[in-house]
């Protein structure tokens, strides 16, 4: 069977998905409100999965799934497989305990609003009133001191008056201490009342936390998944062997686990699997309607690593399927401080987890360990073009400083899927979108206006060839996958870079590569003060 993390859907899966979309189009026109509402919810954005499996007689069967739950329909809808574990029974353990936690949430909110906030307000008012009294008396003492100081400076005060002023000063200081003590005593009931209320709030929250944690453990322990050998293992057991330890929310509810579990329960042998996005992108993700996507790694890699045991997977889950590099890098310039390399598409900039050789390793092999090769910046594995590597710590720090201060000008050339004129996109412009990692589906990035880091790109379209637009990108910042997301996102250009296997469309690409190239780089190097400018011919 194909590897769900690295695949191009076979003809059977593509046809099955096409048949499903035809059926969904028909359902939109149905007289059944359920059918219409179901389609509307799908169109808001959902992953749909297809699994082809054979029974013991060799007969092929096609199974369909949607990820997670679907609004008022929950886990079930006609024509789609059910969940691995149905914990949504209204009278079941999970929903009963969930209702208890919901009641605790309501109790906490009510206590916060009607009790704790009132007690806290009373305390703050009493504290403010008493502090105002102390402040007023301090001002009175300061005025009195100014009067005494003036008398002393004038020399008009005799010995008795000076003694009286000392006694007055001593009295005022003592009275201030007594006032502060009275303030503390008067405030004690308010403090005690607030502590009792805060203690009760902490107790309520701790009880809710314990109940939530207990329910979560129950769910993960009872959520059991099969593999091709007929063995069962819970989500808790599966994730206990990972660095995450605890399963993330929604683990086991994606399309692939649902489909495999359904096939195993029937005693069928999975043959091919594919997942497709249906509807609109959401939550800042770059998803294209009708495009196939690999299974997410955060939630699905541990789960499928278990469920696929017993199947012959091509390529294997632990293989480095991109380890072959067609061509070697080309060194286009070098001096005593740095070199400039033209990296081919498909080659890593720095060492990765697999056995694939990186530009850094290639340079280390060429120059030897004595040169202390360091990569001043990186390019995506699929991107070709210019990279700067330094020799030694000081040149590395100088070059890094140039990048940090945005004194390195970079120009990329790309081909985008689509006609920018047909979409009424300005020929030149600037894209400003905040990006953050999709933590459950690395290395994908997503648009994140609230928690992301600002990414800025200037662009200029230079032509149209057939159904593609030629463009120059000049990134102002250097975020991960910045150009790819800015191109593909509907909040950016809405035209993915051709050949982009993460954010692009299912379009033909003879070269089989990402059509993005780091064409030009220029900077003034501080160690010799020279202006450097390098270009590498665009290979597409």
Coordinates of C-alpha atoms in Angstrom, one line a residue:
X1 CA 0.0 0.0 0.0
X2 CA 1.1 3.6 -0.6
X3 CA 2.6 5.6 2.3
X4 CA -0.1 8.0 3.6
X5 CA 2.7 10.5 4.3
X6 CA 4.2 10.4 0.8
X7 CA 2.0 9.6 -2.2
X8 CA 0.4 10.6 -5.4
X9 CA -3.1 9.1 -5.4
X10 CA -3.5 6.2 -7.8
X11 CA -6.2 6.3 -10.5
X12 CA -8.6 4.2 -8.3
X13 CA -8.5 6.7 -5.4
X14 CA -8.8 9.7 -7.7
X15 CA -11.8 8.1 -9.4
X16 CA -13.4 7.3 -6.1
X17 CA -13.0 10.9 -4.9
X18 CA -14.4 12.2 -8.1
X19 CA -17.4 9.9 -7.7
X20 CA -17.9 11.2 -4.2
X21 CA -17.8 14.8 -5.3
X22 CA -20.4 14.0 -8.0
X23 CA -22.6 12.4 -5.3
X24 CA -22.2 15.4 -3.0
X25 CA -23.2 17.8 -5.8
X26 CA -26.4 15.7 -6.2
X27 CA -27.0 15.9 -2.4
X28 CA -26.9 19.7 -2.5
X29 CA -30.0 19.6 -4.7
X30 CA -31.7 17.0 -2.5
X31 CA -35.2 17.5 -0.9
X32 CA -33.7 16.3 2.4
X33 CA -32.7 19.2 4.7
X34 CA -30.1 16.8 6.3
X35 CA -28.4 16.2 3.0
X36 CA -28.3 19.9 2.2
X37 CA -27.0 20.8 5.7
X38 CA -24.4 18.0 5.5
X39 CA -23.0 19.4 2.2
X40 CA -23.0 23.0 3.6
X41 CA -20.9 21.8 6.6
X42 CA -18.5 20.0 4.3
X43 CA -18.1 23.1 2.1
X44 CA -17.0 25.1 5.2
X45 CA -13.8 23.0 5.0
X46 CA -13.2 19.3 5.7
X47 CA -10.7 16.6 4.9
X48 CA -12.2 13.6 3.1
X49 CA -10.5 10.2 2.8
X50 CA -10.7 7.3 0.4
X51 CA -9.5 3.8 1.1
X52 CA -9.6 0.9 -1.4
X53 CA -9.4 -2.5 0.1
X54 CA -9.9 -6.1 -1.0
X55 CA -11.8 -8.9 0.8
X56 CA -10.7 -12.5 1.1
X57 CA -12.2 -13.3 -2.3
X58 CA -10.2 -10.5 -4.0
X59 CA -13.2 -8.2 -4.5
X60 CA -12.3 -4.5 -4.2
X61 CA -14.3 -2.2 -1.9
X62 CA -14.2 1.6 -1.5
X63 CA -14.6 3.2 1.9
X64 CA -15.1 7.0 2.6
X65 CA -14.5 9.0 5.7
X66 CA -14.6 12.6 6.9
X67 CA -12.2 13.8 9.5
X68 CA -13.4 14.4 13.1
X69 CA -17.0 15.3 13.7
X70 CA -19.4 17.2 11.6
X71 CA -21.7 19.7 13.3
X72 CA -25.0 18.2 14.3
X73 CA -24.2 14.9 12.5
X74 CA -21.5 13.9 14.9
X75 CA -19.5 10.9 13.7
X76 CA -22.0 9.4 11.3
X77 CA -23.5 10.0 7.9
X78 CA -24.7 7.6 5.3
X79 CA -21.9 6.4 3.0
X80 CA -19.1 7.3 5.4
X81 CA -17.4 5.0 7.9
X82 CA -18.0 5.6 11.6
X83 CA -15.5 6.5 14.2
X84 CA -12.8 4.3 15.7
X85 CA -14.4 4.9 19.1
X86 CA -17.8 6.5 19.6
X87 CA -17.7 8.4 22.8
X88 CA -20.6 10.7 22.0
X89 CA -23.5 8.5 23.2
X90 CA -25.7 11.0 25.1
X91 CA -26.1 8.4 27.9
X92 CA -22.6 7.1 27.8
X93 CA -19.8 7.6 30.3
X94 CA -18.0 10.4 28.3
X95 CA -21.0 12.6 27.8
X96 CA -22.2 12.1 31.3
X97 CA -18.8 13.1 32.8
X98 CA -18.5 15.9 30.2
X99 CA -21.9 17.2 31.4
X100 CA -20.5 17.2 35.0
X101 CA -17.5 19.2 33.9
X102 CA -19.8 21.6 32.1
X103 CA -21.8 22.1 35.3
X104 CA -18.5 22.8 37.1
X105 CA -17.6 25.4 34.4
X106 CA -21.0 27.0 35.0
X107 CA -20.5 26.9 38.8
X108 CA -17.0 28.4 38.5
X109 CA -18.3 31.2 36.2
X110 CA -21.2 31.9 38.6
X111 CA -19.0 32.0 41.7
X112 CA -16.6 34.3 39.8
X113 CA -19.3 36.7 38.8
X114 CA -21.5 36.8 41.9
X115 CA -19.2 36.1 44.8
X116 CA -15.5 36.4 44.1
X117 CA -15.8 39.6 42.0
X118 CA -18.0 41.2 44.7
X119 CA -15.6 40.3 47.5
X120 CA -12.7 41.4 45.5
X121 CA -14.4 44.8 44.8
X122 CA -15.2 45.3 48.4
X123 CA -11.6 44.6 49.4
X124 CA -10.3 47.0 46.7
X125 CA -12.7 49.7 47.8
X126 CA -11.8 49.3 51.5
X127 CA -8.1 49.3 50.7
X128 CA -8.4 52.4 48.5
X129 CA -10.4 54.3 51.2
X130 CA -7.9 53.5 53.9
X131 CA -4.9 54.3 51.7
X132 CA -6.6 57.6 50.9
X133 CA -6.8 58.4 54.6
X134 CA -3.1 57.5 55.1
X135 CA -2.2 59.7 52.1
X136 CA -4.2 62.6 53.4
X137 CA -2.5 62.4 56.8
X138 CA 0.9 62.2 55.2
X139 CA 0.2 65.4 53.2
X140 CA -0.9 67.1 56.5
X141 CA 2.3 66.0 58.1
X142 CA 4.4 67.3 55.2
X143 CA 2.7 70.8 55.4
X144 CA 3.3 70.8 59.2
X145 CA 7.0 69.9 58.6
X146 CA 7.4 72.7 56.1
X147 CA 6.0 75.2 58.6
X148 CA 8.4 74.0 61.3
X149 CA 11.4 74.1 58.9
X150 CA 10.5 77.7 57.9
X151 CA 10.4 78.8 61.6
X152 CA 13.8 77.1 62.3
X153 CA 15.3 78.8 59.2
X154 CA 14.0 82.3 60.2
X155 CA 15.6 82.0 63.7
X156 CA 12.5 83.5 65.4
X157 CA 11.7 80.4 67.4
X158 CA 13.0 80.2 71.0
X159 CA 14.0 77.1 73.0
X160 CA 10.4 76.3 74.1
X161 CA 9.0 76.6 70.6
X162 CA 11.8 74.4 69.2
X163 CA 11.0 71.8 71.9
X164 CA 7.3 72.0 71.0
X165 CA 8.1 71.5 67.3
X166 CA 10.1 68.4 68.1
X167 CA 7.2 67.0 70.2
X168 CA 4.8 67.8 67.4
X169 CA 7.0 66.0 64.9
X170 CA 7.2 63.0 67.2
X171 CA 3.5 62.9 67.7
X172 CA 2.7 63.1 64.0
X173 CA 5.1 60.2 63.2
X174 CA 3.5 58.1 66.0
X175 CA 0.0 59.0 64.8
X176 CA 1.0 57.9 61.3
X177 CA 2.1 54.6 62.6
X178 CA -1.1 54.2 64.6
X179 CA -3.1 55.1 61.5
X180 CA -1.3 52.5 59.4
X181 CA -1.9 49.9 62.2
X182 CA -5.6 50.8 62.3
X183 CA -5.7 50.4 58.6
X184 CA -4.2 47.0 58.7
X185 CA -6.6 45.9 61.4
X186 CA -9.6 47.2 59.6
X187 CA -8.6 45.6 56.4
X188 CA -8.1 42.2 58.0
X189 CA -11.7 41.0 57.6
X190 CA -11.7 42.0 53.9
X191 CA -8.4 40.1 53.4
X192 CA -9.6 37.0 55.2
X193 CA -12.9 37.1 53.2
X194 CA -11.0 37.4 49.9
X195 CA -8.6 34.6 50.8
X196 CA -11.5 32.3 51.6
X197 CA -13.2 33.1 48.3
X198 CA -9.9 32.7 46.3
X199 CA -9.3 29.4 48.1
X200 CA -12.7 28.1 47.2
X201 CA -12.2 29.2 43.6
X202 CA -8.8 27.4 43.5
X203 CA -10.5 24.3 44.9
X204 CA -13.3 24.4 42.3
X205 CA -10.7 24.8 39.5
X206 CA -8.6 22.0 40.9
X207 CA -11.6 19.6 41.1
X208 CA -12.5 20.5 37.5
X209 CA -8.9 19.9 36.4
X210 CA -8.8 16.5 38.1
X211 CA -12.1 15.5 36.5
X212 CA -11.0 16.7 33.1
X213 CA -7.7 14.8 33.4
X214 CA -9.5 11.7 34.5
X215 CA -11.9 11.9 31.6
X216 CA -9.1 12.4 29.2
X217 CA -7.2 9.4 30.5
X218 CA -10.4 7.3 30.3
X219 CA -10.9 8.4 26.6
X220 CA -7.3 7.7 25.6
X221 CA -7.3 4.3 27.4
X222 CA -10.5 3.2 25.8
X223 CA -9.7 4.5 22.3
X224 CA -8.2 1.3 20.9
X225 CA -6.9 0.9 17.3
X226 CA -6.3 -2.2 15.3
X227 CA -3.3 -2.9 13.1
X228 CA -3.1 -5.3 10.1
X229 CA -1.9 -8.1 12.4
X230 CA -5.2 -7.9 14.3
X231 CA -3.5 -6.4 17.4
X232 CA -5.1 -3.6 19.5
X233 CA -3.5 -0.8 21.2
X234 CA -4.9 2.3 23.0
X235 CA -4.0 5.9 22.2
X236 CA -2.4 6.1 25.6
X237 CA -0.1 3.2 24.8
X238 CA 0.7 4.5 21.4
X239 CA 1.7 8.0 22.4
X240 CA 3.5 6.8 25.6
X241 CA 6.3 5.8 23.3
X242 CA 6.6 9.2 21.7
X243 CA 8.1 12.5 22.9
X244 CA 4.6 13.9 23.2
X245 CA 3.6 11.2 25.8
X246 CA 0.0 12.5 25.9
X247 CA -2.2 12.2 22.7
X248 CA -3.2 15.6 21.3
X249 CA -6.9 16.5 21.0
X250 CA -8.5 14.7 18.0
X251 CA -5.9 12.0 17.7
X252 CA -7.3 8.9 16.0
X253 CA -10.2 10.9 14.5
X254 CA -8.6 11.8 11.2
X255 CA -9.7 10.1 7.9
X256 CA -6.9 7.5 7.7
X257 CA -7.4 5.9 11.2
X258 CA -11.1 5.7 10.6
X259 CA -10.7 4.1 7.2
X260 CA -8.1 1.5 8.3
X261 CA -10.1 0.6 11.4
X262 CA -13.2 0.0 9.3
X263 CA -11.3 -2.2 6.8
X264 CA -9.7 -4.2 9.6
X265 CA -13.0 -4.8 11.3
X266 CA -14.3 -6.3 8.0
X267 CA -11.2 -8.4 7.5
X268 CA -10.3 -6.5 4.4
X269 CA -6.7 -5.8 3.1
X270 CA -6.0 -2.1 2.4
X271 CA -4.6 -1.5 -1.0
X272 CA -4.5 2.3 -1.5
X273 CA -5.4 5.4 0.6
X274 CA -5.7 9.1 -0.2
X275 CA -7.0 12.2 1.6
X276 CA -8.4 15.3 -0.1
X277 CA -9.4 18.7 1.0
X278 CA -13.0 19.6 0.4
X279 CA -14.4 23.2 0.6
X280 CA -12.9 26.4 1.9
X281 CA -9.6 26.8 3.8
X282 CA -10.0 27.7 7.4
X283 CA -8.0 28.8 10.5
X284 CA -5.3 30.4 8.4
X285 CA -4.4 27.1 6.7
X286 CA -3.5 26.9 3.0
X287 CA -5.8 24.2 1.7
X288 CA -7.0 23.9 -1.9
X289 CA -10.4 22.3 -2.7
X290 CA -9.9 18.9 -4.4
X291 CA -6.2 18.6 -3.8
X292 CA -4.8 15.5 -2.1
X293 CA -2.8 16.0 1.1
X294 CA -0.5 13.7 3.2
X295 CA -1.7 12.6 6.6
X296 CA -0.8 15.1 9.4
X297 CA 2.4 14.1 11.3
X298 CA 1.5 15.5 14.7
X299 CA -1.6 13.4 15.3
X300 CA -1.4 10.7 12.7
X301 CA 2.3 9.6 12.4
X302 CA 2.3 7.8 15.8
X303 CA -1.3 6.4 15.2
X304 CA -0.6 5.2 11.7
X305 CA 2.8 3.9 12.7
X306 CA 0.9 1.4 14.8
X307 CA -2.1 0.8 12.5
X308 CA 0.0 0.1 9.4
X309 CA 2.1 -2.6 11.1
X310 CA 1.6 -5.8 9.1
X311 CA 1.2 -4.1 5.8
X312 CA 3.8 -3.7 3.1
X313 CA 4.2 0.1 2.8
X314 CA 5.9 1.9 -0.1
X315 CA 8.0 3.7 0.8
X316 CA 8.4 2.5 4.4
X317 CA 7.4 5.0 7.1
X318 CA 10.9 5.3 8.4
X319 CA 12.6 5.6 5.0
X320 CA 14.3 8.7 3.6
X321 CA 12.5 8.7 0.3
X322 CA 14.1 12.0 -0.9
X323 CA 17.7 11.0 -0.4
X324 CA 18.7 10.9 -4.0
X325 CA 20.0 14.2 -5.4
X326 CA 20.1 14.5 -9.2
X327 CA 22.9 17.0 -9.3
X328 CA 25.6 18.4 -7.1
X329 CA 25.8 22.0 -5.8
X330 CA 28.0 24.5 -7.7
X331 CA 30.4 26.9 -6.0
X332 CA 30.2 30.1 -7.9
X333 CA 32.4 32.2 -5.7
X334 CA 34.7 31.8 -2.7
X335 CA 37.2 33.9 -0.7
X336 CA 38.9 33.6 2.7
X337 CA 35.7 34.4 4.6
X338 CA 32.8 32.9 2.7
X339 CA 31.6 31.0 -0.4
X340 CA 28.4 31.2 -2.5
X341 CA 26.8 28.0 -3.6
X342 CA 24.1 27.3 -6.2
X343 CA 22.0 24.6 -4.5
X344 CA 19.9 22.2 -6.6
X345 CA 16.3 21.5 -5.9
X346 CA 15.8 18.5 -3.7
X347 CA 19.0 19.0 -1.6
X348 CA 18.9 20.0 2.1
X349 CA 20.7 23.1 3.2
X350 CA 21.8 21.6 6.6
X351 CA 21.8 18.0 7.8
X352 CA 18.4 16.5 8.4
X353 CA 17.1 13.4 10.2
X354 CA 17.6 11.1 7.2
X355 CA 20.7 10.0 5.3
X356 CA 20.3 12.6 2.5
X357 CA 23.5 14.7 2.2
X358 CA 23.1 18.4 2.7
X359 CA 24.9 21.4 1.2
X360 CA 26.8 21.9 4.5
X361 CA 28.0 18.3 4.5
X362 CA 29.0 18.5 0.9
X363 CA 31.0 21.7 1.6
X364 CA 32.6 20.1 4.7
X365 CA 33.7 17.2 2.5
X366 CA 35.2 19.6 0.0
X367 CA 36.9 22.0 2.3
X368 CA 37.7 19.8 5.3
X369 CA 37.0 20.3 9.0
X370 CA 39.7 23.0 9.3
X371 CA 37.6 25.6 7.4
X372 CA 34.7 25.4 9.9
X373 CA 32.0 25.6 7.3
X374 CA 28.8 27.2 8.6
X375 CA 25.6 28.0 6.7
X376 CA 24.7 31.7 7.0
X377 CA 21.1 31.0 6.0
X378 CA 18.9 28.3 4.5
X379 CA 16.7 27.4 1.6
X380 CA 13.8 24.9 1.6
X381 CA 14.8 21.5 0.4
X382 CA 12.6 21.9 -2.7
X383 CA 14.0 25.4 -3.5
X384 CA 17.1 25.9 -5.7
X385 CA 19.5 28.8 -5.9
X386 CA 22.0 30.8 -4.0
X387 CA 23.2 30.0 -0.5
X388 CA 26.0 31.7 1.5
X389 CA 28.3 29.6 3.7
X390 CA 31.0 31.1 5.9
X391 CA 34.4 29.9 7.0
X392 CA 35.0 30.3 10.8
X393 CA 33.1 31.9 13.7
X394 CA 33.8 35.6 13.0
X395 CA 32.7 35.7 9.4
X396 CA 29.7 33.6 10.4
X397 CA 28.7 36.2 13.0
X398 CA 29.2 39.1 10.6
X399 CA 27.1 37.5 8.0
X400 CA 24.4 36.5 10.5
X401 CA 24.3 40.1 11.6
X402 CA 23.7 41.3 8.0
X403 CA 20.7 39.0 7.8
X404 CA 19.4 40.0 11.2
X405 CA 19.6 43.7 10.2
X406 CA 18.0 43.0 6.8
X407 CA 21.1 44.2 4.9
X408 CA 21.1 41.2 2.6
X409 CA 18.9 41.7 -0.5
X410 CA 17.5 38.5 -2.0
X411 CA 15.5 38.1 -5.2
X412 CA 13.7 34.9 -6.0
X413 CA 12.1 33.9 -9.3
X414 CA 9.1 31.6 -9.4
X415 CA 6.2 30.3 -11.6
X416 CA 2.8 30.4 -10.1
X417 CA -0.2 28.3 -11.0
X418 CA -2.7 30.7 -12.5
X419 CA -3.1 33.9 -14.4
X420 CA -2.6 36.9 -12.2
X421 CA -4.4 39.2 -14.6
X422 CA -7.5 37.0 -14.7
X423 CA -7.6 37.3 -10.9
X424 CA -7.1 41.1 -11.0
X425 CA -4.0 41.0 -8.9
X426 CA -1.8 44.1 -9.1
X427 CA 1.4 43.6 -11.1
X428 CA 3.5 44.9 -8.2
X429 CA 2.9 45.0 -4.5
X430 CA 3.7 44.0 -1.0
X431 CA 2.3 41.0 1.1
X432 CA 2.2 41.3 4.8
X433 CA 0.9 38.2 6.7
X434 CA 1.8 36.8 10.1
X435 CA 2.9 33.2 10.0
X436 CA 3.3 30.4 12.6
X437 CA 4.0 26.7 12.4
X438 CA 1.2 24.2 12.2
X439 CA 2.4 22.3 15.2
X440 CA 0.4 19.1 14.4
X441 CA 1.4 19.1 10.8
X442 CA 5.0 20.1 10.5
X443 CA 6.7 21.5 8.4
X444 CA 3.5 23.3 7.2
X445 CA 3.0 26.9 8.2
X446 CA -0.2 28.8 8.6
X447 CA -1.4 32.4 8.5
X448 CA -1.8 33.4 12.1
X449 CA -2.8 37.1 12.7
X450 CA -2.8 36.7 16.5
X451 CA 0.2 34.5 17.4
X452 CA 2.3 34.5 14.3
X453 CA 5.4 36.5 13.3
X454 CA 5.1 39.1 10.6
X455 CA 6.4 38.1 7.2
X456 CA 6.8 40.7 4.5
X457 CA 7.4 40.1 0.8
X458 CA 7.6 42.5 -2.1
X459 CA 6.7 41.1 -5.5
X460 CA 6.5 41.9 -9.2
X461 CA 4.9 39.8 -11.9
X462 CA 7.1 39.7 -15.1
X463 CA 4.9 37.7 -17.5
X464 CA 2.4 35.0 -18.2
X465 CA 3.1 31.8 -20.0
X466 CA 0.1 29.7 -20.7
X467 CA -1.7 29.1 -17.4
X468 CA 1.2 30.2 -15.3
X469 CA 2.5 33.6 -14.1
X470 CA 6.2 34.5 -13.8
X471 CA 7.1 36.5 -10.7
X472 CA 10.0 38.0 -8.8
X473 CA 9.9 37.9 -5.0
X474 CA 11.9 40.2 -2.8
X475 CA 11.4 39.0 0.8
X476 CA 11.9 41.6 3.5
X477 CA 11.8 39.0 6.3
X478 CA 12.9 35.4 6.2
X479 CA 10.2 33.3 7.8
X480 CA 9.9 29.5 7.1
X481 CA 8.0 28.9 3.9
X482 CA 7.3 32.6 3.6
X483 CA 7.2 32.8 -0.2
X484 CA 5.2 29.6 -0.5
X485 CA 2.5 30.6 1.9
X486 CA 2.3 34.2 0.6
X487 CA 1.9 32.9 -2.9
X488 CA -0.7 30.1 -2.1
X489 CA -2.8 31.7 0.6
X490 CA -6.0 33.5 -0.4
X491 CA -5.0 36.2 1.9
X492 CA -1.8 36.6 -0.2
X493 CA -1.8 36.1 -4.0
X494 CA -4.0 32.9 -4.0
X495 CA -1.7 31.5 -6.7
X496 CA 0.5 28.6 -5.4
X497 CA 4.0 28.1 -6.7
X498 CA 4.0 25.4 -9.4
X499 CA 5.2 22.1 -8.0
X500 CA 4.6 22.9 -4.4
X501 CA 3.8 19.6 -2.7
X502 CA 2.7 21.3 0.5
X503 CA 0.6 24.2 -0.6
X504 CA 0.1 23.7 -4.3
X505 CA -2.4 22.2 -6.7
X506 CA -2.5 19.0 -8.7
X507 CA -1.0 20.5 -11.8
X508 CA 1.4 18.9 -14.3
X509 CA 5.0 19.8 -13.8
X510 CA 7.4 18.2 -16.2
X511 CA 10.4 18.9 -14.0
X512 CA 8.7 17.4 -11.0
X513 CA 10.2 20.1 -8.7
X514 CA 9.1 23.3 -7.0
X515 CA 9.5 26.2 -9.4
X516 CA 11.1 28.5 -7.0
X517 CA 14.7 29.7 -7.4
X518 CA 16.9 32.0 -5.3
X519 CA 18.2 34.0 -8.3
X520 CA 20.1 36.9 -6.8
X521 CA 21.7 37.9 -3.5
X522 CA 23.7 41.1 -2.7
X523 CA 25.3 42.6 0.4
X524 CA 28.2 44.7 1.7
X525 CA 30.5 42.4 3.6
X526 CA 31.9 44.3 6.7
X527 CA 35.2 42.5 6.9
X528 CA 36.4 44.1 3.6
X529 CA 33.8 46.7 3.0
X530 CA 33.1 45.4 -0.6
X531 CA 29.8 45.2 -2.3
X532 CA 29.0 41.7 -3.5
X533 CA 26.3 40.7 -6.0
X534 CA 25.7 37.2 -7.3
X535 CA 23.2 35.6 -9.7
X536 CA 22.4 32.0 -10.6
X537 CA 20.6 31.2 -13.9
X538 CA 17.0 30.2 -13.4
X539 CA 16.8 26.5 -14.3
X540 CA 13.2 26.5 -15.3

